[in-house]
Amino acid sequence: MPRDPMMKNYPLSYQAVDKETEAESHYILSQHNSNGYTVGAPPKKRLTEEFSHTFREFFFHDDPLYQYKDKSKIRQCWLGLQNFFPILEWGRRYNLKMFKGDLIAGLTIASLCIPQDIGYAKLANVDPRYGLYTSFVPPLIYALMGSSRDVAIGPVAVVSLLLAEFLRREFDPTKNKEDYLRLAFTATFFAGLTQSILGFLRLGFIVEYLSHAAIVGFTAGAAITIGLQQLKGLFGITNFTTRTDIVSVLHAVFSNAHHGWNWQTMLMGTIFLAYLLTTKYVALKNPKIFWLAASAPLISVIVSTFFVYITRADKDGVKVVGHITKGVNPPSLDLIYFSGPHLKKGIKIGVIAGFVGLTEAIAIGRTFAAIKDYQLDGNKEMLASGVMNIAGSFTSCIVATGSFSRSAVNFMSGCHTTVPNIVMSLIVLLTLLVITPLFKYTPNAIISAIIINAVIGLVDLGAAYKIYKVDKMDFLACMGSFLGVVFKSVEVGLLISVALSLAKILLQITRPKIFILGNLPRTTTFRNIEQYPEAIRIPGVLVIKVDSAIYFANATYIREKILRWLRDEEDLNRHHGLARTQHLILEMSAVTDIDTSGVHEVEELFKILKRLYIQLELVNPGPVVMDKLLSANFIDLLREEHLFVTVGDAVANCFAKSKDQEEA
């Protein structure tokens, strides 16, 4: 059927409805009654009760104190300890079978973490030993306080890149090595403090302001940036840019092509990168041999180190890691800036690193918790992350968080508890005490290859495509974050991520969904006419549903949108010679709240409609909305006979009044 140009924004069913169906639907609606039910007024609450309810919902929506109900004081103290140290709860059920699985998982992730720790330390522009330190103390703390059975703790690529970019702006990591390191420890302390405060005050929802789409784009951009920076080590380039954007990095790579590339380094790095990627591909195709990919980095380090040692390739230009100091973590409390001009810089870097680390750790934890079907307490995770980073800052560690690659290997290895973190930590301790001198001849190209292999998995094309299919606005946020990181910097990408996430929230708040409802033929049910094209529009009645709370940010928009639809409705009525609109029904069941601005705009709408000789009818306002409308005396203005439980009741009343007017 050709569409009337006047009707381009409305479904075809409005133009040509089967007369018999329409008449039958109108008859059913006219006979409908509400069985005497009216919209109820909620009991009046005191201000203290309202405040108490809001406070509980804001901070304690999961009712964490329920477990202490009807328990003795001793039992409550024990439960409190278990809340801070989950190991006390599952430790009583721990057995030999679980330990075997955890031991295998711990040994497996240890073989993966040692070369990664060296690489991520170099990525953060600190000595390799600080990466190993970070996989010793923080995992021990997390094993006691963490609630995830699968998360493996240590330095990670994205946070290391972020630290490098921010710290390098303040101090040169080569010329001002000590100041650079002190600021790194300061940032780690304030990252932990930020995480602890968020967990203790139960403010984990703040982390949710980074949308999933923005995180996917930011992580992918950071992965590509990290991968490109590793070309320096992979090609053996000496003079390299300190900038991270793709244009500067590629320019630095190709400008050194004739004189700066070392062919021995390139050959070795390319061979081992191919080996790492092949084992990862094989393991993905056959998960039963996941250990092949998990052990590949350590095998690469051992083989390449032995090769360089026996051939003395380091004398032919192959750059190596060099000497790594033996020994456990030295104390670093006295190195943290608690005053002076660098304190503010440390706080800024720490807060940002803390947020990014938390976002990654909680996302990883929730992913594996969903697979294994157990609950992950986000606030416990924040507190555990915070305490471990504070302890780490006192023991020469950089920011630690959950590593996706290690956590995936931990999960595939059959872990049962957080014990694999303890096993990994002890292996790292053994490495620090005994094995570190053996890394002296490890080529930088292998470390670069290991990092490239690790970050490739952070580019999730499948997730990006799904975001594109599901929500184009989310995809815009994803691409904005990605392009910001790749073409500018991590900081810009992070700002774009937050800005676009907040912009989407503001858009949804200020421009809520509003629908025109139509009657499903031969029923008293009303649904969105866009979703149900067969829904019938009721002559003389415009039914609108507001699908959002009404308050200062959107109240004017809602009123103007309704009046615009009413104007279009009248134009259509005149164009088709139909009766003018006499009733506007506002379906408010989805309006969860309304503020004084919202009440004012509803009053304005009522007055405007009254001047147009159109009666406003309200359907099913919720208890909060009803209480505020009563308090504002709007119900006295509207009159209670214009309040209805269902749209069917309201339409039936409209039919009855029209019939009375015709008879009169």
XYZ file of C-alpha atoms in Angstrom:
664
model
C 0.000 0.000 0.000
C 1.462 3.415 -0.878
C 2.225 5.504 2.171
C 0.581 8.896 2.620
C 3.335 11.555 2.805
C 1.597 13.000 5.845
C 2.008 9.621 7.575
C 5.695 8.918 7.008
C 6.415 8.769 10.745
C 3.504 6.451 11.538
C 2.772 2.783 10.808
C 0.613 1.867 7.833
C -2.074 0.391 10.092
C -3.099 3.926 11.071
C -4.254 4.680 7.535
C -6.238 1.569 6.770
C -7.531 -0.526 9.639
C -10.048 -3.259 8.970
C -13.361 -1.646 9.987
C -14.736 -4.813 11.526
C -11.582 -5.348 13.602
C -11.578 -1.708 14.669
C -15.224 -1.801 15.686
C -14.725 -5.032 17.631
C -11.705 -3.603 19.450
C -13.595 -0.431 20.327
C -16.501 -2.484 21.676
C -14.177 -4.589 23.856
C -12.526 -1.446 25.211
C -15.837 0.283 25.854
C -17.027 -2.716 27.913
C -13.780 -2.900 29.900
C -13.891 -2.018 33.572
C -11.266 -1.910 36.286
C -13.269 -3.987 38.804
C -13.239 -1.016 41.148
C -9.453 -0.661 41.424
C -8.079 2.867 41.680
C -4.571 4.288 41.819
C -3.476 4.010 45.433
C -1.638 6.658 47.412
C 1.443 5.308 49.229
C 1.843 5.722 52.994
C 3.601 8.941 53.875
C 7.243 8.527 54.904
C 9.176 10.738 57.270
C 12.268 12.528 55.969
C 14.541 10.315 58.071
C 12.917 7.181 56.608
C 13.362 8.425 53.053
C 16.977 9.357 53.713
C 17.674 6.009 55.376
C 16.122 4.103 52.461
C 18.094 6.105 49.878
C 21.332 5.629 51.841
C 20.812 1.854 52.071
C 20.024 1.533 48.371
C 23.036 3.658 47.423
C 25.690 1.971 49.565
C 24.193 -1.363 50.690
C 21.895 -2.433 47.857
C 23.174 -6.027 48.158
C 22.281 -6.154 51.886
C 25.756 -7.228 53.086
C 24.689 -7.258 56.750
C 22.070 -9.989 56.207
C 24.629 -12.716 56.951
C 25.125 -11.299 60.476
C 21.418 -11.521 61.311
C 20.527 -13.618 64.384
C 24.160 -14.644 64.919
C 26.134 -14.599 68.161
C 28.812 -11.944 68.713
C 31.604 -14.474 68.234
C 30.012 -15.762 65.029
C 29.575 -12.193 63.764
C 33.265 -11.434 64.428
C 34.279 -14.570 62.560
C 32.019 -13.676 59.618
C 33.539 -10.186 59.628
C 37.027 -11.654 59.363
C 35.861 -13.938 56.542
C 34.436 -10.913 54.764
C 37.869 -9.263 54.687
C 39.808 -12.519 54.277
C 37.792 -14.977 52.123
C 40.594 -17.533 52.535
C 39.240 -18.180 56.056
C 35.945 -19.347 54.543
C 37.086 -21.648 51.734
C 40.233 -22.710 53.602
C 38.175 -25.015 55.852
C 36.959 -26.941 52.805
C 40.364 -27.103 51.149
C 41.647 -30.614 50.361
C 44.451 -32.448 48.592
C 42.526 -32.790 45.321
C 42.020 -29.025 45.132
C 45.682 -28.442 45.994
C 46.826 -30.654 43.097
C 44.809 -28.564 40.631
C 46.006 -25.306 42.192
C 49.634 -26.454 42.207
C 49.558 -27.265 38.487
C 47.840 -23.935 37.757
C 50.370 -22.033 39.892
C 53.381 -23.620 38.200
C 51.861 -22.959 34.782
C 51.144 -19.257 35.350
C 54.584 -18.866 36.961
C 56.223 -20.054 33.740
C 54.200 -17.419 31.896
C 54.586 -14.569 34.371
C 58.397 -14.461 34.685
C 59.144 -13.413 31.080
C 56.049 -11.189 31.069
C 57.169 -9.450 34.262
C 60.519 -8.594 32.687
C 58.772 -7.290 29.572
C 56.162 -5.194 31.389
C 58.828 -3.689 33.646
C 60.758 -2.586 30.547
C 57.488 -1.282 29.096
C 57.063 0.868 32.241
C 60.719 2.022 31.852
C 61.889 0.458 35.136
C 64.469 -2.279 35.744
C 63.248 -5.852 35.092
C 63.534 -6.793 38.765
C 60.670 -4.430 39.654
C 58.374 -6.434 37.409
C 59.385 -9.597 39.283
C 58.908 -7.841 42.639
C 55.345 -7.007 41.533
C 54.588 -10.702 41.040
C 55.843 -11.589 44.517
C 54.160 -9.410 47.194
C 50.810 -8.329 45.608
C 49.733 -11.909 44.647
C 50.279 -13.031 48.259
C 48.028 -10.254 49.576
C 45.395 -10.972 46.917
C 45.393 -14.687 47.771
C 44.290 -13.752 51.305
C 41.763 -11.032 50.420
C 40.561 -11.650 46.842
C 37.188 -13.209 46.085
C 37.952 -14.407 42.528
C 39.177 -17.985 42.152
C 40.621 -17.342 38.705
C 42.309 -13.930 38.628
C 46.121 -14.074 38.478
C 47.861 -10.950 39.766
C 50.885 -9.076 38.437
C 51.952 -6.180 36.203
C 49.927 -5.850 33.005
C 50.581 -4.281 29.626
C 47.967 -1.497 29.586
C 48.746 -0.177 33.075
C 52.505 -0.400 32.430
C 52.085 1.635 29.240
C 49.950 4.166 31.087
C 52.559 4.509 33.848
C 55.349 4.927 31.304
C 53.515 7.658 29.424
C 52.568 9.691 32.513
C 55.824 9.221 34.435
C 57.990 10.077 31.410
C 56.371 13.523 31.241
C 57.739 14.304 34.699
C 61.146 12.590 34.689
C 63.449 11.059 32.116
C 63.707 7.332 33.033
C 67.393 7.297 32.048
C 68.701 10.649 33.308
C 66.475 10.886 36.411
C 66.178 7.205 37.194
C 65.764 7.559 40.972
C 63.126 10.317 40.770
C 61.282 8.368 38.083
C 61.223 5.287 40.329
C 60.091 7.288 43.376
C 57.202 8.748 41.407
C 56.289 5.238 40.213
C 56.085 4.009 43.827
C 54.083 7.113 44.771
C 51.632 6.437 41.945
C 51.352 2.802 43.062
C 50.560 3.901 46.633
C 47.806 6.277 45.539
C 46.439 3.737 43.073
C 46.062 1.344 45.993
C 44.612 4.050 48.240
C 42.040 4.961 45.585
C 41.027 1.330 45.154
C 40.810 0.768 48.922
C 38.618 3.834 49.460
C 36.279 2.786 46.646
C 35.999 -0.706 48.122
C 35.632 0.379 51.756
C 32.996 3.020 50.960
C 31.273 0.617 48.535
C 31.619 3.044 45.626
C 32.330 0.421 42.999
C 29.615 1.791 40.741
C 31.990 4.637 39.823
C 34.072 2.159 37.813
C 30.956 1.421 35.734
C 31.175 4.891 34.165
C 33.576 3.355 31.681
C 31.229 1.488 29.378
C 32.047 -1.950 27.998
C 32.287 -0.524 24.475
C 34.730 2.190 25.564
C 36.855 -0.397 27.400
C 36.963 -2.651 24.322
C 38.143 0.267 22.151
C 40.605 1.612 24.719
C 42.127 -1.826 25.359
C 42.480 -2.576 21.643
C 44.102 0.808 21.015
C 46.500 0.311 23.920
C 47.351 -3.185 22.644
C 48.245 -1.857 19.187
C 50.262 0.982 20.722
C 52.162 -1.475 22.932
C 52.734 -3.838 20.027
C 54.114 -1.071 17.805
C 56.463 0.113 20.534
C 57.903 -3.393 20.746
C 59.216 -3.005 17.202
C 62.125 -1.158 18.796
C 63.256 -4.315 20.580
C 62.158 -6.664 17.817
C 64.264 -4.835 15.182
C 67.115 -3.851 17.499
C 66.595 -0.101 17.006
C 68.685 2.197 19.231
C 67.273 5.659 18.507
C 63.533 5.538 19.043
C 60.771 8.054 19.714
C 59.359 8.589 23.197
C 55.911 9.324 21.733
C 53.281 6.598 21.551
C 51.023 7.636 18.649
C 51.096 5.377 15.599
C 52.422 8.039 13.210
C 55.453 8.864 15.379
C 56.226 5.212 16.102
C 56.031 4.106 12.455
C 58.138 7.100 11.414
C 60.779 6.123 13.983
C 60.739 2.498 12.768
C 61.093 3.219 9.050
C 63.481 6.153 9.403
C 65.935 3.676 10.979
C 65.410 1.048 8.267
C 68.731 1.603 6.452
C 71.085 1.917 9.403
C 69.218 1.248 12.649
C 67.864 -2.280 12.157
C 69.946 -5.234 13.381
C 69.393 -8.269 11.156
C 70.432 -10.824 13.819
C 67.944 -9.318 16.265
C 65.209 -9.215 13.616
C 65.776 -12.838 12.629
C 65.761 -14.100 16.194
C 62.758 -11.999 17.222
C 60.719 -12.965 14.154
C 61.409 -16.694 14.564
C 60.379 -16.730 18.217
C 57.358 -14.492 17.598
C 56.207 -16.970 14.932
C 56.735 -19.800 17.429
C 54.716 -18.011 20.131
C 51.848 -17.167 17.758
C 51.780 -20.729 16.402
C 51.553 -22.289 19.868
C 48.808 -19.843 20.811
C 46.837 -20.712 17.663
C 47.247 -24.454 18.240
C 46.177 -24.097 21.880
C 43.093 -22.116 20.877
C 42.101 -24.827 18.421
C 42.729 -27.573 20.990
C 42.210 -26.249 24.557
C 43.415 -29.532 26.066
C 46.992 -28.591 25.170
C 46.766 -25.061 26.597
C 50.048 -25.748 28.390
C 51.807 -25.559 25.020
C 51.042 -21.832 24.716
C 51.476 -21.201 28.461
C 55.013 -22.618 28.513
C 56.075 -21.112 25.167
C 57.290 -17.748 26.589
C 59.559 -19.400 29.163
C 60.872 -21.878 26.579
C 61.596 -18.949 24.244
C 63.533 -17.146 26.985
C 65.570 -20.246 27.882
C 66.432 -21.198 24.283
C 67.217 -17.644 23.122
C 69.295 -16.886 26.235
C 71.340 -20.057 25.734
C 71.818 -19.239 22.036
C 73.043 -15.691 22.746
C 75.352 -16.954 25.499
C 77.080 -19.588 23.369
C 77.326 -17.406 20.249
C 78.001 -14.114 22.115
C 75.549 -12.453 19.755
C 75.377 -9.550 22.212
C 78.759 -8.446 20.844
C 77.260 -8.284 17.337
C 74.606 -5.755 18.275
C 71.924 -8.057 19.758
C 70.695 -6.106 22.794
C 70.144 -8.130 25.978
C 68.322 -7.593 29.284
C 71.558 -7.336 31.220
C 72.245 -7.839 34.897
C 69.226 -8.280 37.208
C 69.961 -7.745 40.896
C 69.350 -10.803 43.086
C 67.291 -10.654 46.280
C 63.787 -10.042 47.552
C 61.908 -6.759 47.425
C 63.736 -3.959 49.256
C 61.560 -1.583 51.343
C 60.495 1.584 49.520
C 58.268 3.415 52.010
C 60.878 6.162 52.415
C 60.964 6.667 48.619
C 57.290 7.628 48.293
C 56.527 11.351 47.874
C 54.203 12.186 50.793
C 54.923 15.908 50.408
C 56.561 18.317 48.003
C 55.819 19.355 44.413
C 55.669 15.774 43.081
C 52.882 14.662 45.454
C 50.056 16.006 43.255
C 51.566 14.359 40.188
C 51.778 11.033 42.018
C 48.147 11.323 43.135
C 46.949 12.102 39.597
C 48.858 9.217 38.002
C 47.871 6.850 40.807
C 44.156 7.625 40.619
C 44.093 7.065 36.852
C 46.177 3.878 37.058
C 43.997 2.651 39.930
C 40.791 3.125 37.949
C 42.158 1.439 34.840
C 43.580 -1.445 36.865
C 40.296 -1.929 38.722
C 38.281 -1.892 35.521
C 40.486 -4.591 34.003
C 40.602 -6.768 37.129
C 36.848 -6.688 37.794
C 36.025 -7.328 34.127
C 38.331 -10.375 34.122
C 36.973 -11.636 37.442
C 33.346 -11.310 36.367
C 34.048 -13.087 33.082
C 35.407 -16.226 34.748
C 32.941 -16.050 37.661
C 30.095 -16.179 35.130
C 31.650 -19.226 33.439
C 32.081 -21.082 36.747
C 28.749 -19.833 38.121
C 29.824 -18.126 41.343
C 29.330 -14.623 42.684
C 32.126 -12.061 42.564
C 31.983 -9.297 45.168
C 33.183 -6.151 43.395
C 33.758 -4.232 46.633
C 35.922 -7.034 48.053
C 37.915 -7.053 44.826
C 38.507 -3.309 45.085
C 39.602 -3.575 48.711
C 41.914 -6.513 47.919
C 43.411 -4.648 44.939
C 43.904 -1.545 47.036
C 45.604 -3.273 49.958
C 47.917 -5.269 47.687
C 49.007 -2.126 45.811
C 49.576 -0.177 49.034
C 51.680 -3.079 50.323
C 53.366 -3.230 46.911
C 54.298 0.462 47.039
C 56.080 -0.209 50.349
C 58.037 -3.110 48.804
C 59.332 -1.682 45.503
C 56.413 -2.786 43.292
C 54.666 -1.000 40.447
C 50.880 -1.112 40.013
C 49.549 -4.686 39.943
C 46.165 -5.911 38.782
C 44.507 -8.942 37.199
C 46.212 -10.133 34.028
C 43.893 -11.496 31.336
C 46.481 -13.827 29.761
C 47.581 -15.260 33.104
C 44.007 -15.515 34.406
C 42.957 -17.374 31.249
C 45.837 -19.824 31.698
C 44.984 -20.146 35.390
C 41.380 -20.961 34.479
C 42.390 -23.474 31.797
C 44.850 -25.127 34.207
C 42.008 -26.115 36.513
C 42.470 -23.730 39.452
C 40.046 -24.040 42.372
C 41.020 -21.159 44.693
C 43.479 -18.265 44.959
C 46.295 -20.670 45.943
C 47.860 -20.543 42.408
C 48.775 -16.908 43.185
C 50.690 -18.145 46.236
C 52.449 -20.856 44.188
C 53.339 -18.317 41.486
C 54.607 -15.897 44.124
C 56.883 -18.547 45.663
C 58.296 -19.456 42.230
C 59.010 -15.771 41.600
C 60.699 -15.576 45.011
C 62.897 -18.532 44.054
C 63.701 -16.765 40.780
C 64.675 -13.561 42.601
C 66.918 -15.418 45.029
C 68.609 -17.833 42.610
C 67.812 -17.531 38.918
C 67.944 -13.809 38.042
C 71.637 -13.815 36.941
C 70.694 -16.306 34.204
C 68.575 -13.624 32.479
C 71.654 -11.510 31.759
C 71.892 -12.758 28.159
C 68.146 -12.820 27.426
C 67.697 -10.817 24.183
C 65.335 -7.833 24.276
C 63.844 -9.080 21.012
C 62.403 -12.121 22.807
C 60.867 -9.943 25.519
C 59.323 -7.788 22.765
C 58.011 -10.901 20.997
C 56.453 -12.144 24.260
C 54.715 -8.796 24.824
C 53.412 -8.672 21.233
C 52.105 -12.211 21.621
C 50.380 -11.265 24.892
C 48.708 -8.047 23.686
C 47.377 -9.482 20.423
C 44.641 -11.159 22.434
C 43.512 -7.763 23.734
C 42.324 -6.746 20.257
C 38.845 -8.278 20.346
C 37.429 -7.892 16.837
C 34.517 -10.176 17.679
C 33.436 -7.928 20.540
C 33.795 -4.814 18.356
C 31.646 -6.365 15.604
C 29.003 -7.385 18.141
C 28.949 -3.842 19.528
C 28.496 -2.519 15.976
C 25.558 -4.861 15.345
C 23.843 -4.195 18.661
C 24.324 -0.467 19.280
C 25.794 2.060 16.843
C 26.237 4.663 19.602
C 28.281 2.171 21.611
C 30.368 1.455 18.512
C 31.041 5.184 18.170
C 32.345 5.199 21.760
C 34.437 2.121 21.022
C 36.031 3.632 17.917
C 36.524 7.022 19.568
C 38.493 5.420 22.406
C 40.461 3.261 19.985
C 41.423 6.102 17.637
C 42.259 8.417 20.542
C 44.802 5.954 21.946
C 46.283 4.943 18.573
C 46.600 8.379 16.979
C 47.217 10.557 20.017
C 48.031 9.048 23.418
C 46.773 6.776 26.186
C 45.640 9.817 28.188
C 43.608 11.211 25.294
C 42.117 7.782 24.609
C 41.151 7.430 28.270
C 39.588 10.899 28.323
C 37.627 10.086 25.166
C 36.488 6.801 26.758
C 35.174 8.559 29.852
C 33.728 11.503 27.874
C 31.833 9.279 25.424
C 30.579 7.003 28.215
C 29.273 10.029 30.135
C 27.885 11.543 26.938
C 25.836 8.415 26.331
C 24.483 8.532 29.888
C 23.590 12.221 29.475
C 21.942 11.515 26.126
C 19.813 8.764 27.624
C 18.940 10.934 30.624
C 18.103 14.103 28.718
C 16.442 12.384 25.745
C 14.478 9.477 27.239
C 12.375 7.062 25.233
C 8.765 8.142 24.728
C 6.293 5.990 22.782
C 2.885 6.299 21.219
C 0.779 3.303 22.232
C -1.881 1.571 20.167
C -4.455 -1.060 20.987
C -3.696 -4.656 19.956
C -6.784 -5.785 18.005
C -9.506 -7.586 20.011
C -7.702 -6.989 23.348
C -7.496 -4.331 26.029
C -3.687 -4.346 25.743
C -1.751 -1.308 24.502
C 1.727 -1.503 23.021
C 4.280 0.647 21.179
C 3.012 1.227 17.624
C 6.557 1.069 16.221
C 7.139 -2.378 17.685
C 3.603 -3.579 16.904
C 2.513 -2.092 13.544
C -0.845 -3.885 13.825
C -1.726 -1.852 16.941
C -4.769 0.382 16.375
C -4.793 4.109 17.131
C -7.902 5.185 19.048
C -9.762 8.103 17.391
C -9.879 11.165 19.620
C -7.408 9.643 22.070
C -3.612 9.924 22.058
C -1.871 7.394 24.342
C 1.756 8.161 25.236
C 4.144 6.226 27.463
C 7.150 7.851 29.142
C 9.880 5.265 29.732
C 12.052 7.197 32.179
C 12.123 9.148 35.405
C 11.038 12.768 34.913
C 13.316 15.410 36.389
C 15.051 18.690 35.614
C 17.331 17.249 32.910
C 14.530 15.908 30.710
C 11.218 17.358 31.922
C 11.064 20.177 29.356
C 12.028 17.814 26.535
C 9.260 15.370 27.527
C 6.637 18.111 27.615
C 7.734 19.542 24.256
C 7.892 16.079 22.671
C 4.353 15.287 23.816
C 3.028 18.600 22.500
C 4.837 18.043 19.191
C 3.202 14.644 18.828
C -0.142 16.171 19.719
C 0.349 18.812 17.006
C 1.176 16.121 14.440
C -1.857 14.132 15.564
C -4.126 17.111 14.997
C -2.621 17.697 11.541
C -3.355 14.074 10.636
C -6.882 14.290 12.000
C -7.599 17.355 9.865
C -5.954 15.805 6.815
C -8.088 12.654 7.074
C -11.261 14.321 8.312
C -11.140 12.546 11.677
C -12.418 13.756 15.017
C -10.107 16.043 16.953
C -8.139 14.725 19.909
C -10.056 15.105 23.163
C -7.997 13.003 25.573
C -4.257 12.613 26.122
C -3.446 9.533 28.192
C -0.028 9.512 29.859
C 1.076 5.988 30.787
C 3.438 6.443 33.765
C 4.118 2.905 35.002
C 7.779 3.199 33.869
C 8.270 6.615 35.497
C 10.233 5.580 38.575
C 10.688 9.071 40.009
C 9.819 12.726 39.458
C 11.342 15.886 40.921
C 9.938 19.392 41.378
C 10.949 20.369 37.830
C 9.131 17.310 36.537
C 5.994 18.115 38.547
C 6.113 21.696 37.254
C 6.325 20.537 33.616
C 3.427 18.087 34.102
C 1.388 20.973 35.534
C 2.346 23.120 32.532
C 1.306 20.315 30.190
C -2.043 20.047 31.984
C -2.664 23.804 31.637
C -1.721 23.858 27.944
C -3.986 20.882 27.225
C -6.816 22.517 29.148
C -6.554 25.606 26.927
C -6.787 23.275 23.920
C -9.868 21.557 25.440
C -7.975 18.294 25.802
C -8.244 16.302 29.014
C -5.069 14.835 30.545
C -5.434 11.317 31.955
C -2.706 9.664 34.056
C -2.249 5.897 34.124
C -0.583 3.958 36.937
C 1.856 6.483 38.435
C 4.161 4.619 40.843
C 4.243 5.184 44.607
C 7.116 7.695 44.532
C 5.541 9.668 41.676
C 2.080 9.524 43.249
C 3.409 10.753 46.591
C 5.081 13.771 44.977
C 2.067 14.623 42.817
C -0.111 14.546 45.944
C 2.370 16.668 47.898
C 2.388 19.243 45.061
C -1.461 19.281 45.072
C -1.443 18.329 41.389
C -3.950 15.512 41.976
C -6.407 18.092 43.348
C -5.894 20.098 40.153
C -6.286 17.053 37.884
C -9.014 15.381 39.989
C -8.892 11.725 40.974
C -11.393 10.609 38.324
C -8.621 11.158 35.776
C -6.300 8.618 37.437
C -6.447 5.045 36.148
C -4.811 1.706 36.873
C -4.521 0.618 33.221
C -4.663 2.232 29.789
C -7.708 0.078 29.071
C -9.518 1.696 32.025
C -8.611 5.162 30.780
C -9.773 4.468 27.202
C -13.010 2.895 28.435
C -13.654 6.047 30.470
C -12.963 8.194 27.391
C -15.511 6.138 25.415
C -18.058 6.518 28.204
C -17.639 10.284 28.341
C -17.862 10.598 24.567
C -21.074 8.557 24.647
C -22.522 10.748 27.402
C -21.673 13.873 25.417
C -23.351 12.425 22.297
C -26.477 11.532 24.263
C -26.538 14.977 25.847
